[in-house]
């Protein structure tokens, strides 16, 4: 494990979705003691830390992303003492612990909102975004909720609308109010003082809104829509100029960074759903005085050709300066990469080379639970759908339940996750990919992941080196990672064949005769003179020193 203050820079963070990781008390829902029981497994992957999706007190209408108490554990997941035990065990294994922070909105059950909605004169009256109706009684403007319909809901007590970018039960906090901002910073301080190592910041560019409440313009015909929502969602028909990514956000991120700097070794990674996510990633992480890292949806979307990934890398490099990205191929909000990218590919070989690729990019990486097993998106029938997002946009968009089903630890009927029927069904295809099935299989995706992460850790160029794209043909992705360290310079040429066909390429003419093919992650490639041959779904790591 990286032990420095900058452990996060090039670190690999394993995302755990608590409801679906391990059920320790037999109620069909994962919990904190269940996570603690499985931390040895997580450490065996060679990751640097974990990120826990929300476990705070919540009515669970958006499965924990609607918080009613920021400083306590929902009884569904255990107790605050259970969290402290988890934290201690993780640290003993060398794992850092990052937790979700959902501060842009609360649950409508949060005491702040309960007070705010009573009238227009109470102490919390302006802690949320309230606005008068138009003269005809309609909402103040055309802003849309990502979860469908208007972003405004009328409240009869105040005879005003309140803003919610997600469910109507998730009112937006008014970050223009200094007391509300400070209250959220104080909530984060609580967890820092408890010993957490950092935060994943949900919807980090949603904190502020346009105080004039101007209408968003439509997306001009032929221009790209936002990657932050499915194409079937009307939300993507607007250019999100006034409801998110407002300039005031930068000053708040500086205040947040000042708080983090009081706790050396802690870090932040922000989730950015924006019309121009790479630009926002660069803006929010540049300068060393805002976020440490951020991720967008460029690699969490459907395009995945070598040409597309090249374009993402190139665009970020042109924008980045000293900004630091955090890449991911899967998470709790999108279709699993083994299906989204690999549906028509070899189900065993493709996840390995895709993971090798993302683990070789310049930046940090989030690895979502089950991704190390090559799990495909689960098939959840409509009658078992829990996600409110999926219920609204069915059948064109089936929601997020397919990536949230229980982790398969064994191949028994509930995957070793629980002794009872779990909150979401276990996909029978996942049982054949369980941890128990893959543990002793040298060719499994699980053991390939371990090898790739061990290889990454052993090569400073992959952890913290510069990156420069190289021309290796249209069907291949190639770049050089270079680092200057205590042991001298390390240069690695990384080439990936993400296709099901063998590919060949001549090494770039700028590469001298010292090129040497490395083993390590277990991929098959051959290098004859300056000609590189890559079978289907294979990668090559070539030392240039």
Short mmCIF file of C-alpha atoms in Angstrom, two decimals:
data_model
loop_
_atom_site.label_atom_id
_atom_site.label_comp_id
_atom_site.label_asym_id
_atom_site.label_seq_id
_atom_site.Cartn_x
_atom_site.Cartn_y
_atom_site.Cartn_z
CA UNK A 1 0.00 0.00 0.00
CA UNK A 2 1.11 3.56 -0.64
CA UNK A 3 1.75 5.17 2.76
CA UNK A 4 2.53 8.76 1.84
CA UNK A 5 0.32 11.79 2.26
CA UNK A 6 -0.26 11.50 -1.48
CA UNK A 7 -1.42 7.87 -1.37
CA UNK A 8 -4.43 8.84 -3.46
CA UNK A 9 -2.35 10.08 -6.40
CA UNK A 10 -2.33 7.03 -8.62
CA UNK A 11 -4.14 5.02 -5.97
CA UNK A 12 -6.77 2.39 -6.73
CA UNK A 13 -9.99 2.75 -4.72
CA UNK A 14 -12.42 -0.15 -4.45
CA UNK A 15 -16.04 1.00 -4.40
CA UNK A 16 -18.37 -0.87 -2.06
CA UNK A 17 -22.14 -0.55 -2.35
CA UNK A 18 -23.08 -1.52 1.23
CA UNK A 19 -26.60 -2.84 0.52
CA UNK A 20 -25.17 -5.46 -1.80
CA UNK A 21 -21.73 -6.42 -0.49
CA UNK A 22 -22.32 -8.81 2.42
CA UNK A 23 -25.30 -9.45 4.71
CA UNK A 24 -24.08 -10.36 8.21
CA UNK A 25 -27.42 -10.50 10.05
CA UNK A 26 -29.63 -12.42 7.63
CA UNK A 27 -32.11 -9.70 6.65
CA UNK A 28 -31.29 -9.77 2.93
CA UNK A 29 -29.48 -6.42 2.99
CA UNK A 30 -25.74 -5.85 3.21
CA UNK A 31 -24.33 -4.03 6.23
CA UNK A 32 -21.18 -2.61 7.81
CA UNK A 33 -20.22 -5.76 9.79
CA UNK A 34 -20.55 -7.69 6.53
CA UNK A 35 -18.10 -5.33 4.87
CA UNK A 36 -15.68 -5.66 7.80
CA UNK A 37 -15.80 -9.45 7.45
CA UNK A 38 -14.74 -9.20 3.80
CA UNK A 39 -11.96 -6.60 4.08
CA UNK A 40 -9.26 -9.30 3.89
CA UNK A 41 -10.62 -10.15 0.44
CA UNK A 42 -10.56 -6.49 -0.59
CA UNK A 43 -6.96 -6.12 0.61
CA UNK A 44 -6.00 -9.21 -1.41
CA UNK A 45 -6.89 -7.35 -4.59
CA UNK A 46 -3.90 -5.00 -4.07
CA UNK A 47 -6.03 -1.85 -3.92
CA UNK A 48 -5.09 1.18 -1.83
CA UNK A 49 -8.43 1.98 -0.25
CA UNK A 50 -12.19 1.64 -0.27
CA UNK A 51 -15.03 4.02 -1.00
CA UNK A 52 -18.30 3.28 0.79
CA UNK A 53 -21.53 4.41 -0.84
CA UNK A 54 -23.92 6.06 1.68
CA UNK A 55 -24.70 4.25 4.92
CA UNK A 56 -26.17 7.27 6.74
CA UNK A 57 -29.64 7.56 8.29
CA UNK A 58 -32.13 7.78 5.43
CA UNK A 59 -35.68 6.92 4.40
CA UNK A 60 -33.97 5.09 1.51
CA UNK A 61 -36.17 6.47 -1.27
CA UNK A 62 -32.94 6.86 -3.26
CA UNK A 63 -31.15 4.12 -1.34
CA UNK A 64 -29.09 6.32 0.94
CA UNK A 65 -28.51 9.26 -1.36
CA UNK A 66 -31.36 10.97 0.50
CA UNK A 67 -29.86 11.66 3.93
CA UNK A 68 -31.86 12.59 7.02
CA UNK A 69 -28.91 12.53 9.46
CA UNK A 70 -25.38 13.17 8.18
CA UNK A 71 -23.69 12.06 11.40
CA UNK A 72 -25.16 8.63 12.10
CA UNK A 73 -25.47 5.17 10.57
CA UNK A 74 -28.82 3.92 9.38
CA UNK A 75 -29.91 0.96 11.56
CA UNK A 76 -30.24 -1.05 8.35
CA UNK A 77 -26.44 -1.00 8.09
CA UNK A 78 -25.52 -1.17 11.77
CA UNK A 79 -24.27 1.42 14.24
CA UNK A 80 -21.64 4.11 14.51
CA UNK A 81 -19.61 1.65 16.57
CA UNK A 82 -19.81 -0.80 13.66
CA UNK A 83 -18.37 1.89 11.41
CA UNK A 84 -15.54 2.58 13.85
CA UNK A 85 -14.76 -1.16 13.90
CA UNK A 86 -14.73 -1.21 10.09
CA UNK A 87 -12.42 1.81 10.01
CA UNK A 88 -10.00 0.25 12.47
CA UNK A 89 -9.92 -3.08 10.61
CA UNK A 90 -9.40 -1.40 7.23
CA UNK A 91 -6.52 0.67 8.58
CA UNK A 92 -4.92 -2.41 10.11
CA UNK A 93 -4.92 -3.96 6.62
CA UNK A 94 -3.36 -0.85 5.08
CA UNK A 95 -6.60 0.22 3.42
CA UNK A 96 -7.68 3.86 3.37
CA UNK A 97 -11.40 4.53 3.89
CA UNK A 98 -13.33 7.09 1.84
CA UNK A 99 -17.04 7.71 2.37
CA UNK A 100 -19.73 9.28 0.21
CA UNK A 101 -20.82 12.82 0.97
CA UNK A 102 -24.17 13.86 -0.49
CA UNK A 103 -24.30 17.51 0.50
CA UNK A 104 -26.01 19.11 -2.50
CA UNK A 105 -29.40 17.89 -1.25
CA UNK A 106 -30.95 16.24 1.78
CA UNK A 107 -33.94 14.01 2.37
CA UNK A 108 -37.21 15.84 2.86
CA UNK A 109 -37.18 14.08 6.26
CA UNK A 110 -34.06 15.96 7.35
CA UNK A 111 -34.81 18.31 10.28
CA UNK A 112 -33.42 21.25 8.31
CA UNK A 113 -36.03 20.84 5.58
CA UNK A 114 -38.80 20.01 8.00
CA UNK A 115 -38.18 23.38 9.60
CA UNK A 116 -37.56 25.25 6.35
CA UNK A 117 -40.89 24.26 4.80
CA UNK A 118 -43.01 25.49 7.71
CA UNK A 119 -43.01 29.17 6.74
CA UNK A 120 -40.87 31.88 5.19
CA UNK A 121 -39.51 33.33 8.45
CA UNK A 122 -38.00 30.42 10.41
CA UNK A 123 -34.26 30.06 11.03
CA UNK A 124 -33.85 27.55 8.19
CA UNK A 125 -36.25 29.34 5.81
CA UNK A 126 -33.53 30.06 3.25
CA UNK A 127 -31.42 26.94 3.70
CA UNK A 128 -33.15 25.38 0.68
CA UNK A 129 -33.96 26.73 -2.77
CA UNK A 130 -37.45 28.21 -2.66
CA UNK A 131 -39.07 30.32 -5.39
CA UNK A 132 -42.45 31.85 -6.09
CA UNK A 133 -44.63 30.40 -8.86
CA UNK A 134 -45.05 32.24 -12.11
CA UNK A 135 -48.25 34.33 -12.20
CA UNK A 136 -50.09 31.40 -13.77
CA UNK A 137 -49.02 29.07 -10.93
CA UNK A 138 -46.50 27.08 -12.98
CA UNK A 139 -42.91 26.39 -11.81
CA UNK A 140 -40.38 29.24 -11.74
CA UNK A 141 -38.48 28.03 -14.81
CA UNK A 142 -37.88 25.10 -17.17
CA UNK A 143 -35.29 23.20 -15.12
CA UNK A 144 -35.75 19.43 -15.18
CA UNK A 145 -35.07 16.71 -12.64
CA UNK A 146 -32.66 13.99 -13.73
CA UNK A 147 -35.20 11.50 -12.39
CA UNK A 148 -37.98 12.84 -14.63
CA UNK A 149 -40.35 15.80 -14.79
CA UNK A 150 -39.88 19.30 -13.43
CA UNK A 151 -37.12 20.04 -10.94
CA UNK A 152 -39.67 22.00 -8.89
CA UNK A 153 -42.35 20.79 -6.45
CA UNK A 154 -45.01 23.04 -4.92
CA UNK A 155 -45.37 23.19 -1.14
CA UNK A 156 -48.72 24.48 0.15
CA UNK A 157 -47.34 25.71 3.48
CA UNK A 158 -45.06 28.32 1.96
CA UNK A 159 -47.05 28.59 -1.27
CA UNK A 160 -43.73 28.28 -3.06
CA UNK A 161 -41.85 25.75 -5.15
CA UNK A 162 -38.66 24.07 -3.91
CA UNK A 163 -35.86 22.84 -6.17
CA UNK A 164 -34.85 19.18 -6.45
CA UNK A 165 -32.47 17.97 -9.13
CA UNK A 166 -33.39 14.38 -8.34
CA UNK A 167 -36.43 12.96 -6.51
CA UNK A 168 -38.98 15.42 -5.12
CA UNK A 169 -38.05 13.94 -1.73
CA UNK A 170 -34.48 15.27 -2.22
CA UNK A 171 -34.69 19.07 -1.81
CA UNK A 172 -31.64 21.06 -2.87
CA UNK A 173 -29.63 22.82 -0.17
CA UNK A 174 -29.18 26.54 -0.87
CA UNK A 175 -25.41 26.89 -1.05
CA UNK A 176 -25.76 30.63 -1.52
CA UNK A 177 -26.62 30.72 2.19
CA UNK A 178 -23.38 30.89 4.24
CA UNK A 179 -24.85 29.09 7.28
CA UNK A 180 -26.04 26.17 5.15
CA UNK A 181 -22.62 25.88 3.52
CA UNK A 182 -20.87 25.92 6.88
CA UNK A 183 -23.25 23.34 8.32
CA UNK A 184 -22.30 20.91 5.56
CA UNK A 185 -18.60 21.55 6.11
CA UNK A 186 -19.16 20.88 9.82
CA UNK A 187 -20.84 17.58 8.97
CA UNK A 188 -17.78 16.58 6.96
CA UNK A 189 -15.46 17.62 9.79
CA UNK A 190 -17.31 15.15 12.03
CA UNK A 191 -16.18 12.22 9.87
CA UNK A 192 -12.66 13.56 9.40
CA UNK A 193 -12.25 13.77 13.17
CA UNK A 194 -13.51 10.19 13.36
CA UNK A 195 -10.59 9.16 11.15
CA UNK A 196 -11.86 8.74 7.59
CA UNK A 197 -9.27 9.26 4.85
CA UNK A 198 -11.40 11.14 2.38
CA UNK A 199 -14.67 11.73 0.62
CA UNK A 200 -16.32 10.85 -2.63
CA UNK A 201 -18.47 13.88 -3.37
CA UNK A 202 -21.79 13.12 -5.01
CA UNK A 203 -22.86 15.55 -7.77
CA UNK A 204 -20.06 17.95 -6.85
CA UNK A 205 -20.97 20.46 -9.57
CA UNK A 206 -24.63 20.74 -8.43
CA UNK A 207 -24.05 22.77 -5.27
CA UNK A 208 -24.97 26.20 -6.62
CA UNK A 209 -27.78 27.41 -8.87
CA UNK A 210 -28.34 30.61 -10.83
CA UNK A 211 -29.93 33.09 -8.41
CA UNK A 212 -31.87 34.69 -11.28
CA UNK A 213 -33.42 31.28 -12.08
CA UNK A 214 -32.94 31.76 -15.81
CA UNK A 215 -34.29 29.09 -18.18
CA UNK A 216 -31.80 26.60 -19.57
CA UNK A 217 -31.49 26.78 -23.37
CA UNK A 218 -32.17 23.72 -25.53
CA UNK A 219 -29.29 21.67 -26.93
CA UNK A 220 -28.80 22.98 -30.48
CA UNK A 221 -29.67 20.50 -33.22
CA UNK A 222 -26.77 18.20 -34.01
CA UNK A 223 -24.74 19.07 -30.90
CA UNK A 224 -23.70 16.49 -28.31
CA UNK A 225 -26.00 15.94 -25.33
CA UNK A 226 -24.81 15.59 -21.76
CA UNK A 227 -23.30 12.23 -20.77
CA UNK A 228 -24.77 12.59 -17.28
CA UNK A 229 -28.13 10.97 -18.10
CA UNK A 230 -29.51 8.35 -20.53
CA UNK A 231 -30.36 9.60 -24.01
CA UNK A 232 -34.03 8.68 -23.47
CA UNK A 233 -34.24 11.20 -20.64
CA UNK A 234 -35.62 14.69 -21.57
CA UNK A 235 -33.02 16.08 -19.15
CA UNK A 236 -30.49 15.61 -21.97
CA UNK A 237 -32.44 17.96 -24.25
CA UNK A 238 -31.32 21.01 -22.27
CA UNK A 239 -27.94 22.70 -22.14
CA UNK A 240 -27.34 22.87 -18.39
CA UNK A 241 -26.07 26.42 -18.06
CA UNK A 242 -27.97 27.73 -15.06
CA UNK A 243 -28.84 24.76 -12.84
CA UNK A 244 -25.34 23.40 -12.25
CA UNK A 245 -21.58 24.06 -12.61
CA UNK A 246 -22.02 27.66 -11.55
CA UNK A 247 -18.86 29.76 -11.03
CA UNK A 248 -19.56 30.19 -7.30
CA UNK A 249 -18.81 26.50 -6.87
CA UNK A 250 -15.07 27.13 -7.20
CA UNK A 251 -14.92 29.26 -4.06
CA UNK A 252 -16.78 26.61 -2.06
CA UNK A 253 -14.39 23.92 -3.28
CA UNK A 254 -11.53 26.08 -1.99
CA UNK A 255 -13.23 26.24 1.42
CA UNK A 256 -13.63 22.47 1.34
CA UNK A 257 -9.96 22.00 0.41
CA UNK A 258 -8.96 24.22 3.33
CA UNK A 259 -10.88 21.86 5.62
CA UNK A 260 -9.23 18.79 4.09
CA UNK A 261 -5.79 20.36 4.46
CA UNK A 262 -6.34 20.41 8.23
CA UNK A 263 -6.22 16.59 8.03
CA UNK A 264 -3.02 15.63 6.12
CA UNK A 265 -3.32 12.53 3.97
CA UNK A 266 -7.04 12.93 3.33
CA UNK A 267 -8.43 13.34 -0.16
CA UNK A 268 -11.51 14.12 -2.23
CA UNK A 269 -12.85 12.73 -5.48
CA UNK A 270 -15.77 14.54 -7.07
CA UNK A 271 -18.45 13.10 -9.33
CA UNK A 272 -19.08 15.40 -12.30
CA UNK A 273 -22.15 15.06 -14.49
CA UNK A 274 -21.83 17.98 -16.89
CA UNK A 275 -22.26 18.93 -20.52
CA UNK A 276 -18.45 19.19 -20.73
CA UNK A 277 -17.17 16.82 -18.03
CA UNK A 278 -13.47 16.78 -18.93
CA UNK A 279 -13.32 20.56 -18.91
CA UNK A 280 -15.02 20.60 -15.52
CA UNK A 281 -12.70 17.88 -14.17
CA UNK A 282 -9.69 19.99 -15.13
CA UNK A 283 -11.21 23.16 -13.67
CA UNK A 284 -12.18 21.55 -10.37
CA UNK A 285 -8.85 19.77 -9.71
CA UNK A 286 -6.29 22.26 -11.06
CA UNK A 287 -4.18 24.51 -8.86
CA UNK A 288 -3.92 22.34 -5.75
CA UNK A 289 -6.58 24.38 -3.93
CA UNK A 290 -9.85 22.64 -4.83
CA UNK A 291 -10.62 18.94 -5.30
CA UNK A 292 -7.78 16.42 -5.27
CA UNK A 293 -9.45 14.31 -8.00
CA UNK A 294 -12.62 14.17 -10.06
CA UNK A 295 -14.30 11.80 -12.49
CA UNK A 296 -16.80 12.28 -15.27
CA UNK A 297 -18.82 9.94 -17.42
CA UNK A 298 -16.57 9.75 -20.49
CA UNK A 299 -15.51 6.16 -19.73
CA UNK A 300 -18.81 5.34 -18.00
CA UNK A 301 -20.73 5.71 -21.25
CA UNK A 302 -21.20 3.44 -24.26
CA UNK A 303 -18.46 4.53 -26.74
CA UNK A 304 -15.35 2.46 -26.15
CA UNK A 305 -13.33 2.09 -29.34
CA UNK A 306 -9.58 2.66 -29.22
CA UNK A 307 -10.18 5.87 -31.18
CA UNK A 308 -12.72 7.13 -28.65
CA UNK A 309 -10.49 6.41 -25.65
CA UNK A 310 -7.58 8.10 -27.46
CA UNK A 311 -9.74 11.18 -27.95
CA UNK A 312 -10.73 11.24 -24.24
CA UNK A 313 -7.08 10.98 -23.15
CA UNK A 314 -5.95 13.61 -25.65
CA UNK A 315 -8.69 16.07 -24.71
CA UNK A 316 -8.02 15.72 -21.00
CA UNK A 317 -4.28 16.15 -21.53
CA UNK A 318 -4.85 19.35 -23.48
CA UNK A 319 -7.10 20.70 -20.73
CA UNK A 320 -5.45 19.26 -17.66
CA UNK A 321 -2.45 21.31 -16.68
CA UNK A 322 -1.77 20.04 -13.16
CA UNK A 323 -5.29 18.57 -12.78
CA UNK A 324 -5.61 14.96 -11.61
CA UNK A 325 -8.33 12.62 -12.91
CA UNK A 326 -9.88 9.54 -11.37
CA UNK A 327 -11.01 7.01 -13.97
CA UNK A 328 -13.68 4.33 -13.68
CA UNK A 329 -15.33 1.89 -16.07
CA UNK A 330 -18.20 0.93 -13.76
CA UNK A 331 -20.03 2.19 -10.68
CA UNK A 332 -23.41 2.00 -8.93
CA UNK A 333 -25.08 4.34 -11.47
CA UNK A 334 -24.23 2.80 -14.85
CA UNK A 335 -24.51 -0.51 -16.70
CA UNK A 336 -21.54 -2.70 -15.80
CA UNK A 337 -18.64 -2.38 -18.25
CA UNK A 338 -18.59 -6.13 -18.98
CA UNK A 339 -22.00 -5.59 -20.63
CA UNK A 340 -21.87 -1.92 -21.64
CA UNK A 341 -18.56 -2.34 -23.45
CA UNK A 342 -18.12 -6.10 -23.62
CA UNK A 343 -21.56 -7.48 -24.56
CA UNK A 344 -20.34 -8.67 -27.97
CA UNK A 345 -16.86 -9.62 -26.81
CA UNK A 346 -15.26 -12.62 -25.10
CA UNK A 347 -16.71 -12.55 -21.54
CA UNK A 348 -13.50 -13.85 -19.95
CA UNK A 349 -10.82 -12.08 -21.98
CA UNK A 350 -12.40 -8.68 -22.55
CA UNK A 351 -12.79 -7.61 -18.88
CA UNK A 352 -9.10 -8.36 -18.30
CA UNK A 353 -7.79 -6.16 -21.08
CA UNK A 354 -10.30 -3.39 -20.29
CA UNK A 355 -9.15 -3.35 -16.66
CA UNK A 356 -5.49 -3.40 -17.72
CA UNK A 357 -6.18 -0.38 -19.92
CA UNK A 358 -7.88 1.74 -17.26
CA UNK A 359 -5.26 0.75 -14.67
CA UNK A 360 -2.57 2.07 -17.00
CA UNK A 361 -4.02 5.55 -17.56
CA UNK A 362 -2.54 8.59 -15.89
CA UNK A 363 -4.68 9.19 -12.83
CA UNK A 364 -6.29 7.30 -10.00
CA UNK A 365 -8.85 4.54 -10.53
CA UNK A 366 -12.11 3.47 -8.89
CA UNK A 367 -12.81 -0.25 -9.16
CA UNK A 368 -16.47 -1.16 -8.56
CA UNK A 369 -17.34 -4.26 -6.53
CA UNK A 370 -17.74 -7.27 -8.82
CA UNK A 371 -15.82 -5.65 -11.64
CA UNK A 372 -12.83 -7.73 -10.61
CA UNK A 373 -15.00 -10.81 -11.30
CA UNK A 374 -16.05 -9.67 -14.77
CA UNK A 375 -19.71 -9.55 -13.72
CA UNK A 376 -22.15 -8.66 -16.51
CA UNK A 377 -25.12 -6.39 -15.86
CA UNK A 378 -27.73 -8.40 -13.96
CA UNK A 379 -31.16 -8.97 -15.47
CA UNK A 380 -33.70 -7.64 -12.96
CA UNK A 381 -37.35 -8.21 -13.94
CA UNK A 382 -39.66 -5.21 -13.76
CA UNK A 383 -41.56 -6.55 -10.77
CA UNK A 384 -38.28 -6.64 -8.76
CA UNK A 385 -37.07 -3.17 -9.80
CA UNK A 386 -36.35 -1.00 -6.76
CA UNK A 387 -34.73 2.04 -8.38
CA UNK A 388 -37.21 4.93 -8.78
CA UNK A 389 -35.18 6.16 -11.75
CA UNK A 390 -35.81 2.86 -13.56
CA UNK A 391 -39.53 2.85 -12.83
CA UNK A 392 -40.00 6.27 -14.43
CA UNK A 393 -38.11 5.62 -17.70
CA UNK A 394 -38.88 1.91 -18.21
CA UNK A 395 -38.44 0.16 -20.64
CA UNK A 396 -35.95 2.32 -22.58
CA UNK A 397 -33.96 2.76 -19.38
CA UNK A 398 -34.22 0.04 -16.77
CA UNK A 399 -32.62 1.95 -13.92
CA UNK A 400 -29.53 1.16 -11.93
CA UNK A 401 -30.56 -2.06 -10.18
CA UNK A 402 -28.75 -4.24 -12.71
CA UNK A 403 -25.36 -3.06 -11.43
CA UNK A 404 -26.42 -3.12 -7.77
CA UNK A 405 -27.35 -6.78 -7.27
CA UNK A 406 -25.62 -8.77 -4.50
CA UNK A 407 -21.96 -9.64 -4.68
CA UNK A 408 -21.57 -13.39 -5.47
CA UNK A 409 -19.22 -14.89 -2.91
CA UNK A 410 -20.11 -18.50 -3.66
CA UNK A 411 -22.29 -20.40 -6.11
CA UNK A 412 -25.09 -21.31 -3.73
CA UNK A 413 -28.59 -20.01 -4.44
CA UNK A 414 -28.07 -16.54 -2.88
CA UNK A 415 -24.43 -16.32 -3.91
CA UNK A 416 -23.22 -16.59 -0.31
CA UNK A 417 -24.43 -13.02 0.20
CA UNK A 418 -27.31 -13.84 2.53
CA UNK A 419 -29.17 -16.85 3.91
CA UNK A 420 -32.47 -15.31 2.76
CA UNK A 421 -33.88 -13.79 -0.43
CA UNK A 422 -31.94 -10.52 -0.84
CA UNK A 423 -33.33 -7.07 -1.58
CA UNK A 424 -32.41 -7.52 -5.25
CA UNK A 425 -32.27 -10.93 -6.94
CA UNK A 426 -28.96 -12.69 -7.57
CA UNK A 427 -28.44 -13.21 -11.30
CA UNK A 428 -27.79 -16.91 -11.90
CA UNK A 429 -25.01 -16.02 -14.38
CA UNK A 430 -23.15 -14.35 -11.50
CA UNK A 431 -23.02 -17.62 -9.53
CA UNK A 432 -20.68 -19.09 -12.14
CA UNK A 433 -18.39 -16.06 -11.64
CA UNK A 434 -18.38 -16.11 -7.84
CA UNK A 435 -15.31 -15.38 -5.75
CA UNK A 436 -15.18 -19.04 -4.68
CA UNK A 437 -15.24 -20.23 -8.29
CA UNK A 438 -12.52 -17.81 -9.39
CA UNK A 439 -10.28 -17.86 -6.33
CA UNK A 440 -8.14 -20.83 -7.37
CA UNK A 441 -8.44 -20.42 -11.15
CA UNK A 442 -5.18 -19.04 -12.48
CA UNK A 443 -6.94 -17.78 -15.62
CA UNK A 444 -9.84 -16.05 -13.86
CA UNK A 445 -10.66 -12.38 -14.14
CA UNK A 446 -10.23 -12.14 -10.36
CA UNK A 447 -6.64 -13.33 -10.40
CA UNK A 448 -5.87 -11.30 -13.52
CA UNK A 449 -7.09 -8.22 -11.62
CA UNK A 450 -4.79 -9.03 -8.71
CA UNK A 451 -1.86 -9.46 -11.09
CA UNK A 452 -2.61 -6.23 -12.95
CA UNK A 453 -2.82 -4.26 -9.71
CA UNK A 454 0.38 -5.80 -8.38
CA UNK A 455 2.11 -4.94 -11.64
CA UNK A 456 0.82 -1.37 -11.46
CA UNK A 457 2.11 -0.96 -7.92
CA UNK A 458 5.56 -2.21 -8.93
CA UNK A 459 5.94 0.35 -11.73
CA UNK A 460 6.14 4.03 -10.71
CA UNK A 461 5.46 5.09 -14.28
CA UNK A 462 1.98 3.55 -14.06
CA UNK A 463 1.21 5.04 -10.65
CA UNK A 464 2.30 8.63 -11.09
CA UNK A 465 4.02 9.04 -14.43
CA UNK A 466 3.30 11.33 -17.35
CA UNK A 467 1.39 10.01 -20.34
CA UNK A 468 1.86 10.62 -24.04
CA UNK A 469 -0.16 8.99 -26.79
CA UNK A 470 1.67 7.14 -29.56
CA UNK A 471 0.49 6.08 -33.01
CA UNK A 472 0.00 2.32 -33.16
CA UNK A 473 -2.81 2.08 -35.73
CA UNK A 474 -6.54 2.67 -35.60
CA UNK A 475 -7.50 -0.57 -33.85
CA UNK A 476 -4.96 -0.34 -31.03
CA UNK A 477 -4.56 2.06 -28.13
CA UNK A 478 -1.00 2.98 -27.22
CA UNK A 479 0.73 5.43 -24.91
CA UNK A 480 3.99 5.89 -23.05
CA UNK A 481 4.04 6.34 -19.27
CA UNK A 482 7.19 7.98 -17.92
CA UNK A 483 8.29 8.67 -14.35
CA UNK A 484 11.47 10.03 -12.77
CA UNK A 485 12.01 8.46 -9.37
CA UNK A 486 14.65 7.57 -6.81
CA UNK A 487 15.58 4.53 -8.86
CA UNK A 488 15.99 6.59 -12.01
CA UNK A 489 13.73 7.06 -14.98
CA UNK A 490 11.15 4.49 -15.98
CA UNK A 491 9.46 4.50 -19.38
CA UNK A 492 6.77 2.02 -20.34
CA UNK A 493 5.05 1.66 -23.69
CA UNK A 494 1.54 0.31 -23.06
CA UNK A 495 -0.44 -1.08 -26.01
CA UNK A 496 -3.94 -2.57 -25.84
CA UNK A 497 -5.91 -4.66 -28.29
CA UNK A 498 -9.53 -4.24 -27.17
CA UNK A 499 -10.83 -6.13 -30.20
CA UNK A 500 -11.51 -9.80 -30.87
CA UNK A 501 -9.04 -9.90 -33.77
CA UNK A 502 -5.23 -10.20 -33.76
CA UNK A 503 -3.45 -6.93 -34.43
CA UNK A 504 0.06 -5.98 -35.45
CA UNK A 505 1.90 -2.71 -35.34
CA UNK A 506 5.37 -1.38 -35.84
CA UNK A 507 6.80 0.32 -32.79
CA UNK A 508 6.94 4.10 -33.18
CA UNK A 509 10.15 5.19 -34.89
CA UNK A 510 11.03 7.35 -31.88
CA UNK A 511 11.58 4.22 -29.77
CA UNK A 512 15.18 3.04 -29.68
CA UNK A 513 16.47 -0.50 -29.68
CA UNK A 514 16.23 -1.07 -25.92
CA UNK A 515 12.55 -2.04 -26.05
CA UNK A 516 11.87 -5.12 -23.89
CA UNK A 517 8.53 -6.90 -23.48
CA UNK A 518 7.58 -7.34 -19.82
CA UNK A 519 5.60 -10.17 -18.29
CA UNK A 520 3.73 -9.62 -15.04
CA UNK A 521 0.02 -9.21 -15.75
CA UNK A 522 -0.06 -12.42 -17.80
CA UNK A 523 -0.95 -11.09 -21.24
CA UNK A 524 0.27 -12.73 -24.44
CA UNK A 525 2.16 -10.60 -26.95
CA UNK A 526 5.31 -10.98 -29.01
CA UNK A 527 7.91 -8.44 -30.04
CA UNK A 528 10.13 -9.29 -32.99
CA UNK A 529 12.62 -6.56 -33.81
CA UNK A 530 10.33 -3.52 -33.91
CA UNK A 531 7.10 -5.39 -34.79
CA UNK A 532 4.55 -5.95 -32.02
CA UNK A 533 1.99 -8.73 -32.41
CA UNK A 534 -1.05 -8.69 -30.11
CA UNK A 535 -3.58 -11.56 -30.17
CA UNK A 536 -7.23 -10.75 -29.50
CA UNK A 537 -7.93 -8.99 -26.17
CA UNK A 538 -4.28 -8.76 -25.19
CA UNK A 539 -2.02 -6.04 -23.84
CA UNK A 540 1.68 -5.38 -24.05
CA UNK A 541 3.86 -3.54 -21.53
CA UNK A 542 7.23 -2.71 -23.04
CA UNK A 543 10.13 -1.30 -21.06
CA UNK A 544 11.97 1.39 -22.99
CA UNK A 545 14.91 1.66 -20.57
#
